[in-house]
Amino acid sequence: MQITYNNEKSIFKIDTENSSYIMMIRRNGYLQHLYYGAYVSDFDLEYLITDMVNESFSPWAPSAGVKYFALDIQPQEYSCNGTGDYRVSAFSVETSKGNSSTSLKYLSHEIFDGKKGLKGLPSTYVNDKTEAKTLEISMKDEVSGALVILSYSVISGFDAIMRSVRVKNNSDTPFFIEKVYSTCVDFNDKDYDLIHLYGTWAAERSIERKPLIKGIQEIASKRGSSSHNHNPFIALVSHDTTEDFGSAYGFALCYSGNFSAKVEVDTFDQTRVIMGINPEDFKWKLFPGEEFTAPEAIMVYSGTGIGGMSRQMHKIIRKHICRGKYKNIRRPILINNWEATYFNFDTEKLLKIAKAAVPLGIEMLVMDDGWFGVRNDESASIGDWVVNEKKLPGGLSALTKELNKLGMKFGLWFEPEIVSFNSDLYRAHPDWCLHVDGYDRSVGRETAVLDFTRKEVVDHVFNMVSNVLRSADISYVKWDFNRNLTEVGSDALPSDQQKEVFHRYVLGVYDLAERLTSTFPDILFEGCSGGGGRFDCGMFYYFPQIWTSDDTDAFERCKIQYGTSIAYPASVMSAHVSASPNHQTGRSMPFKTRGNVATSGSFGYELDLSIISDEEKEMVKYQVNRYKELYNTIVCGDNYRIIDPFTNNRWCAWEYVSEDKSQAVLTYVVTKSNIKGRYLLKLKGLLPDAVYREKESGRTYRGDTLMNAGLNLGKDFQDGDSEILVFDKI
Ligand code: DGJ
């Protein structure tokens, strides 16, 4: 990794292990992008720019000092609105005079060791200054007085560039930031496919890959959270890029609210990518002397296909975003009562499940929704975080004492950002939820969303949740969030700041998450939003795992987990074995396969263990022990996707290889057996010369044989058959 500045040519060059990123100050201060891609040794790539084209019908910028310097054609490093570049713009301010024309010119720069944190926002971090280098370039808009600091960091060992943007108001009048994207990259060509992860509740992160078209495509959320529907991750890959070959650029936003990723192919066959806070419903009043920080965008480059891109993302998330006690140690294997009981539980029922779980090796009981207030269905009590002693006599301490006697840890469910209309909290403070006077308060699961722009609201929730967490021996919290934002207004802000509410809300969520996770460092926090509705790099900073989806059907989970793995590692994907027929799809699936699929994540169970058969209990024991044994390879290893369930309707397969390549864990699941024939597959990522022994059969193979000739699984399968095969280097 290195960052250099060539004084003579005014060129910045950022090098990671295998990629280069080059930009140049040209024409009286315009910062122009020259190159992003595979490593190049030359820094002077100015020759790639074509200056002075007078055929574009695009007005040119006189301050550039030459005729026909049209910003519309020129590659920009951080594009502005309204001054000649008609493509999608990354930045724009509205001045006190009401204009939105913005133009940023280079002012100064600084290169230093280490990487700064982002105020109030999650971001990648390093533990030691020597692990990272940062370049900060200050740009200035003369008219508004906006000082914009573009930050670029690289972390040793990664082909990743972390970008963020700060805006300072250096004038003596307020101005409004209309948009402030976190990254902007201009590619010199258009020959890419766009990959993004779309979905819906219970079907998150399906993979979509389509060639770019001329014009603008946008992947975005304006739901207040990153959403089930579109994930804040996109990739641009060459048309011929495959899972294992070719170049791939990944863009991920460390942000959990409204986001926008736009890709524009212009009429000159150039491509621009911008990603950041969604400017729709956003406008930020910046007072003199104040600073606004935009979230961090992570850009990864891979010359080894989509798989290489994913592995880069996985490692960054595991090593430089996730924090806390459970970052590196195995997390407890849990039993969650939700699908076993829903709201219908009491201490007796929970203990019955716990007693069945302990001899099977399960380490923690998680009590889901319904333990507080008078909540016996969805209609009441969220916000009233007081134990329902009718269900749980003696409160949480009585329950946890019993669990501790059994040798079990205990965790519980909260939904901190939400308030039920039928709750003491709402009756006491009807103004504490987001609302706009004159409009109905839209109903989502009988609830409203609390106004987390208000400190007193966040403080109140912090105190209530903290009191519960202090009241007993609690090891885990599941932080749920079951509705999207509507009527996004706050009583606490003046009219010209109402468009700040979406972002201030997210800052309030991060504030609460930071306060709770730092006050209770021994508690493992798991994120959730009706499953995977807020599954993003922002959340992983606080929650090292997130409930991947409410759909626990093993076939569906193959797709959901496979799609999720495009950007995110197994360590952050919570995955549970649930009952059959499955509650979401009605599909029946062998216990073995439900276990095999859930093993590729943060593992647990979500069914009534007290009523399963003895044979199934034996399977649970086996699965639990195997998970403990394979944990390091699956959760801390490298992921290789082998057969894609989105394009192959017959079966799917994926593999994890330990960092030292001494173990590989291969999982395959047959999704449609009526196509008979041979089942052959090739492993990936092994040491070619090493000898690996397949655990079950004892058979040995060379790494190159497994990767090139492959394995013959060789028999006819039934729908839902699956296997986990373990290969140990001998
Ligand atoms: C949605 C979650 O995704 C489920 O796992 C469960 O916790 C319910 N909420 C409880 O209301």
PDB file of C-alpha atoms in Angstrom, residues 367 371 385-389 392 394-401 404 410 412 414 462-475 520 523:
ATOM      1  CA  MET A 367     -36.305 -15.160  24.415  1.00  0.00           C
ATOM      2  CA  TRP A 371     -41.743 -10.797  27.178  1.00  0.00           C
ATOM      3  CA  TRP A 385     -39.627  -2.440  28.297  1.00  0.00           C
ATOM      4  CA  VAL A 386     -40.893  -3.833  31.563  1.00  0.00           C
ATOM      5  CA  VAL A 387     -41.051  -7.584  32.134  1.00  0.00           C
ATOM      6  CA  ASN A 388     -44.475  -9.193  31.974  1.00  0.00           C
ATOM      7  CA  GLU A 389     -44.425 -11.067  35.264  1.00  0.00           C
ATOM      8  CA  LEU A 392     -42.230 -14.614  33.660  1.00  0.00           C
ATOM      9  CA  GLY A 394     -39.877 -13.243  39.312  1.00  0.00           C
ATOM     10  CA  GLY A 395     -38.774 -11.402  36.204  1.00  0.00           C
ATOM     11  CA  LEU A 396     -35.658 -11.958  34.177  1.00  0.00           C
ATOM     12  CA  SER A 397     -33.451 -12.654  37.162  1.00  0.00           C
ATOM     13  CA  ALA A 398     -35.579 -15.654  38.186  1.00  0.00           C
ATOM     14  CA  LEU A 399     -35.474 -17.002  34.639  1.00  0.00           C
ATOM     15  CA  THR A 400     -31.765 -16.440  34.164  1.00  0.00           C
ATOM     16  CA  LYS A 401     -30.961 -18.065  37.507  1.00  0.00           C
ATOM     17  CA  ASN A 404     -27.615 -20.527  34.637  1.00  0.00           C
ATOM     18  CA  PHE A 410     -29.544 -16.026  28.165  1.00  0.00           C
ATOM     19  CA  LEU A 412     -33.506 -11.406  24.708  1.00  0.00           C
ATOM     20  CA  PHE A 414     -35.804  -5.622  21.848  1.00  0.00           C
ATOM     21  CA  PHE A 462     -31.127   3.905  26.478  1.00  0.00           C
ATOM     22  CA  ASN A 463     -32.210   4.080  30.109  1.00  0.00           C
ATOM     23  CA  MET A 464     -35.080   1.633  29.716  1.00  0.00           C
ATOM     24  CA  VAL A 465     -33.022  -0.927  27.808  1.00  0.00           C
ATOM     25  CA  SER A 466     -30.053  -0.494  30.153  1.00  0.00           C
ATOM     26  CA  ASN A 467     -32.242  -1.094  33.201  1.00  0.00           C
ATOM     27  CA  VAL A 468     -33.382  -4.385  31.723  1.00  0.00           C
ATOM     28  CA  LEU A 469     -29.849  -5.376  30.754  1.00  0.00           C
ATOM     29  CA  ARG A 470     -28.633  -4.643  34.289  1.00  0.00           C
ATOM     30  CA  SER A 471     -31.476  -6.570  35.901  1.00  0.00           C
ATOM     31  CA  ALA A 472     -30.171 -10.027  35.100  1.00  0.00           C
ATOM     32  CA  ASP A 473     -27.322 -12.027  33.646  1.00  0.00           C
ATOM     33  CA  ILE A 474     -27.861 -11.207  29.973  1.00  0.00           C
ATOM     34  CA  SER A 475     -25.379 -12.297  27.314  1.00  0.00           C
ATOM     35  CA  PHE A 520     -22.396  -3.556  27.836  1.00  0.00           C
ATOM     36  CA  ILE A 523     -23.176  -8.633  25.486  1.00  0.00           C
TER      37      ILE A 523
END
